XYZ file of C-alpha atoms in Angstrom:
213
model
C -26.342 22.833 25.274
C -27.135 21.441 28.809
C -30.001 19.810 27.604
C -28.154 17.468 25.038
C -27.487 13.803 25.940
C -24.112 13.331 27.275
C -21.517 11.935 24.979
C -19.153 10.057 27.253
C -18.653 8.971 30.999
C -15.697 8.755 33.147
C -16.456 7.093 36.367
C -19.485 8.720 37.692
C -19.238 11.875 35.664
C -20.792 12.564 32.383
C -19.400 14.950 29.684
C -20.980 16.636 26.703
C -18.194 15.647 24.411
C -15.592 13.053 24.035
C -12.645 15.315 23.725
C -13.890 16.425 27.438
C -13.864 12.945 28.742
C -10.437 12.062 27.347
C -8.785 14.975 28.897
C -10.267 13.851 32.197
C -8.996 10.112 31.568
C -5.606 11.576 30.483
C -5.451 13.168 33.851
C -6.035 9.926 36.227
C -3.231 8.683 37.472
C -2.993 4.759 36.557
C -5.470 5.277 33.738
C -9.284 5.660 33.199
C -12.194 4.155 31.148
C -14.093 6.626 28.698
C -17.523 4.880 28.262
C -19.209 6.197 25.103
C -22.704 6.840 25.519
C -23.926 7.490 22.036
C -22.548 7.788 18.448
C -20.348 10.797 17.968
C -18.867 12.773 15.177
C -15.058 13.807 15.783
C -13.583 17.226 14.235
C -10.560 17.313 15.931
C -7.452 15.344 16.997
C -7.617 13.669 20.440
C -3.983 13.087 22.054
C -3.739 10.467 24.301
C -1.057 11.129 27.158
C -2.238 8.646 29.820
C -3.597 5.125 29.934
C -6.947 5.324 28.473
C -9.607 2.797 27.533
C -12.667 3.764 25.137
C -15.129 1.294 25.323
C -18.996 1.163 24.124
C -21.043 -0.139 21.253
C -21.152 3.108 19.474
C -19.262 4.719 16.539
C -16.927 7.601 16.416
C -16.902 9.220 12.816
C -14.575 11.618 11.422
C -16.512 14.772 10.532
C -16.748 15.256 6.867
C -14.994 18.564 7.084
C -12.017 17.392 9.002
C -9.172 15.292 7.290
C -6.724 14.945 9.850
C -5.784 12.386 12.768
C -8.526 11.442 14.951
C -6.416 9.818 17.675
C -2.509 10.216 18.464
C -0.882 8.078 21.189
C 1.822 9.968 22.595
C 5.071 7.874 23.596
C 4.766 6.057 26.944
C 0.992 6.447 26.648
C -1.703 3.545 26.016
C -5.113 3.657 23.999
C -7.244 0.631 24.401
C -10.061 0.454 21.923
C -12.687 -1.927 23.370
C -16.233 -3.420 23.562
C -17.640 -3.133 20.166
C -16.654 0.260 19.606
C -16.311 1.630 15.783
C -13.936 3.907 14.271
C -15.281 5.381 11.174
C -13.062 7.338 8.801
C -16.154 8.883 7.386
C -16.137 7.763 3.646
C -18.068 4.437 2.641
C -16.282 4.049 -0.814
C -17.136 1.430 -3.181
C -15.106 -0.686 -5.823
C -15.744 0.434 -9.286
C -13.997 -2.631 -10.879
C -13.890 -6.359 -9.723
C -10.999 -7.923 -7.996
C -9.779 -9.641 -10.871
C -9.809 -6.433 -13.011
C -7.778 -4.737 -10.484
C -5.363 -7.311 -10.429
C -4.758 -7.275 -13.960
C -4.421 -3.441 -13.914
C -1.585 -3.616 -11.215
C 1.533 -1.080 -11.923
C 3.362 1.651 -10.643
C 0.854 4.422 -12.075
C -2.176 2.715 -10.240
C -4.203 4.745 -8.193
C -7.112 4.583 -5.788
C -9.237 6.795 -8.033
C -8.837 4.026 -10.879
C -10.543 1.394 -8.985
C -12.627 2.849 -6.574
C -15.748 5.546 -5.958
C -15.586 7.724 -2.648
C -18.973 8.262 -1.002
C -20.473 11.706 -1.993
C -19.367 14.085 0.758
C -17.304 11.592 2.305
C -13.677 12.428 3.932
C -10.530 12.286 1.504
C -8.313 12.026 4.490
C -4.528 13.283 4.421
C -3.498 11.322 7.548
C -3.851 8.000 9.352
C -7.067 7.623 11.498
C -4.607 6.742 14.492
C -0.910 7.717 14.904
C 0.431 5.384 17.459
C 4.006 5.977 19.174
C 3.028 4.273 22.485
C 0.917 1.386 22.934
C -2.569 0.714 20.954
C -4.826 -2.396 21.804
C -7.393 -2.804 19.517
C -9.774 -5.418 21.000
C -12.926 -6.395 19.251
C -13.332 -2.876 17.436
C -14.072 -2.027 14.154
C -11.849 0.438 11.990
C -13.457 1.368 8.804
C -14.298 3.667 5.876
C -11.144 5.446 5.546
C -10.151 6.890 2.036
C -7.240 8.705 0.774
C -5.295 9.688 -2.155
C -2.351 11.006 -0.309
C -0.798 7.529 0.783
C -1.945 7.331 4.390
C -3.613 4.348 6.250
C -5.983 3.349 9.066
C -3.009 2.920 11.668
C 0.473 4.259 11.771
C 2.783 2.364 14.009
C 5.553 5.046 14.951
C 8.974 4.438 16.660
C 9.053 1.973 19.438
C 5.247 1.604 19.286
C 3.272 -1.716 20.432
C 0.181 -2.347 18.393
C -2.189 -5.409 19.230
C -5.069 -6.370 17.087
C -7.005 -8.746 19.301
C -10.536 -9.653 17.532
C -10.281 -6.371 15.420
C -12.305 -5.956 12.148
C -10.643 -3.490 9.842
C -12.433 -3.027 6.549
C -12.970 -0.681 3.506
C -9.815 1.058 4.020
C -7.969 2.577 0.669
C -4.977 4.521 0.264
C -2.297 5.312 -2.540
C 1.297 4.207 -2.071
C 1.564 3.281 1.655
C -0.245 0.483 3.760
C -4.100 0.620 3.095
C -4.341 -0.703 6.623
C -1.426 -0.659 8.830
C 1.802 1.096 8.358
C 4.469 -0.209 10.566
C 6.954 2.569 9.964
C 8.781 3.405 12.877
C 12.193 1.600 14.052
C 11.469 -1.080 16.470
C 7.760 -0.947 16.001
C 5.966 -4.342 16.974
C 2.512 -5.367 15.582
C 1.063 -8.430 16.886
C -2.480 -9.859 15.428
C -4.211 -12.517 17.120
C -7.643 -13.775 18.080
C -10.480 -13.528 15.442
C -8.902 -10.634 13.751
C -10.378 -10.028 10.219
C -8.908 -7.670 7.607
C -10.861 -7.624 4.708
C -12.039 -5.445 1.646
C -9.302 -3.022 1.684
C -7.293 -1.493 -1.094
C -3.878 -0.276 -1.165
C -1.627 0.659 -4.439
C 1.869 1.356 -5.450
C 4.208 -0.063 -2.723
C 1.629 -0.214 -0.370
C -0.583 -3.036 0.604
C -2.407 -4.476 3.753
C 0.357 -4.303 6.001
C 3.584 -2.399 5.001
C 6.778 -1.694 7.014
């Protein structure tokens, strides 16, 4: 629809979808910035193969019909999320028990579904929001509302990856078994948390937690 407002911009060129803008930024030698121009819904995986910054005080929400990865950072590539951006997993779940009740219920058989209620029509994801095998910089970004019964988390740090959370907020993320927020699963993966980063209101079960390696 040529009359629809542009979704994102790279340089002076505007694009109708975030996918088109990211593809253009990937191809720019030395890297490029994708400026989000409005809130968007994403129903496909975007692979970062270059040096790409996505910025703008808007929200990228996973489509309710899409349970797969939103962003995958290839080895040698860099994704920087910046400037008040929000990555929304598409499920604003709520607690059904108090933190004290949940603490009393700890055990190997504990499941996410025992303690929280997913939003009606919300996404029950099968994978992480971001799979990072290169470099990920989350600066002043909010990552929220991710729910899964399959043991996934918000960020999966792959082999030899470098992840920096700098002033990021990670909240309302829930998963069985693996880390509810960040899973540092790759050999030689490095995670750095600095600045006014806030990791709050998340829930993990089994051998998971807030950060797991």
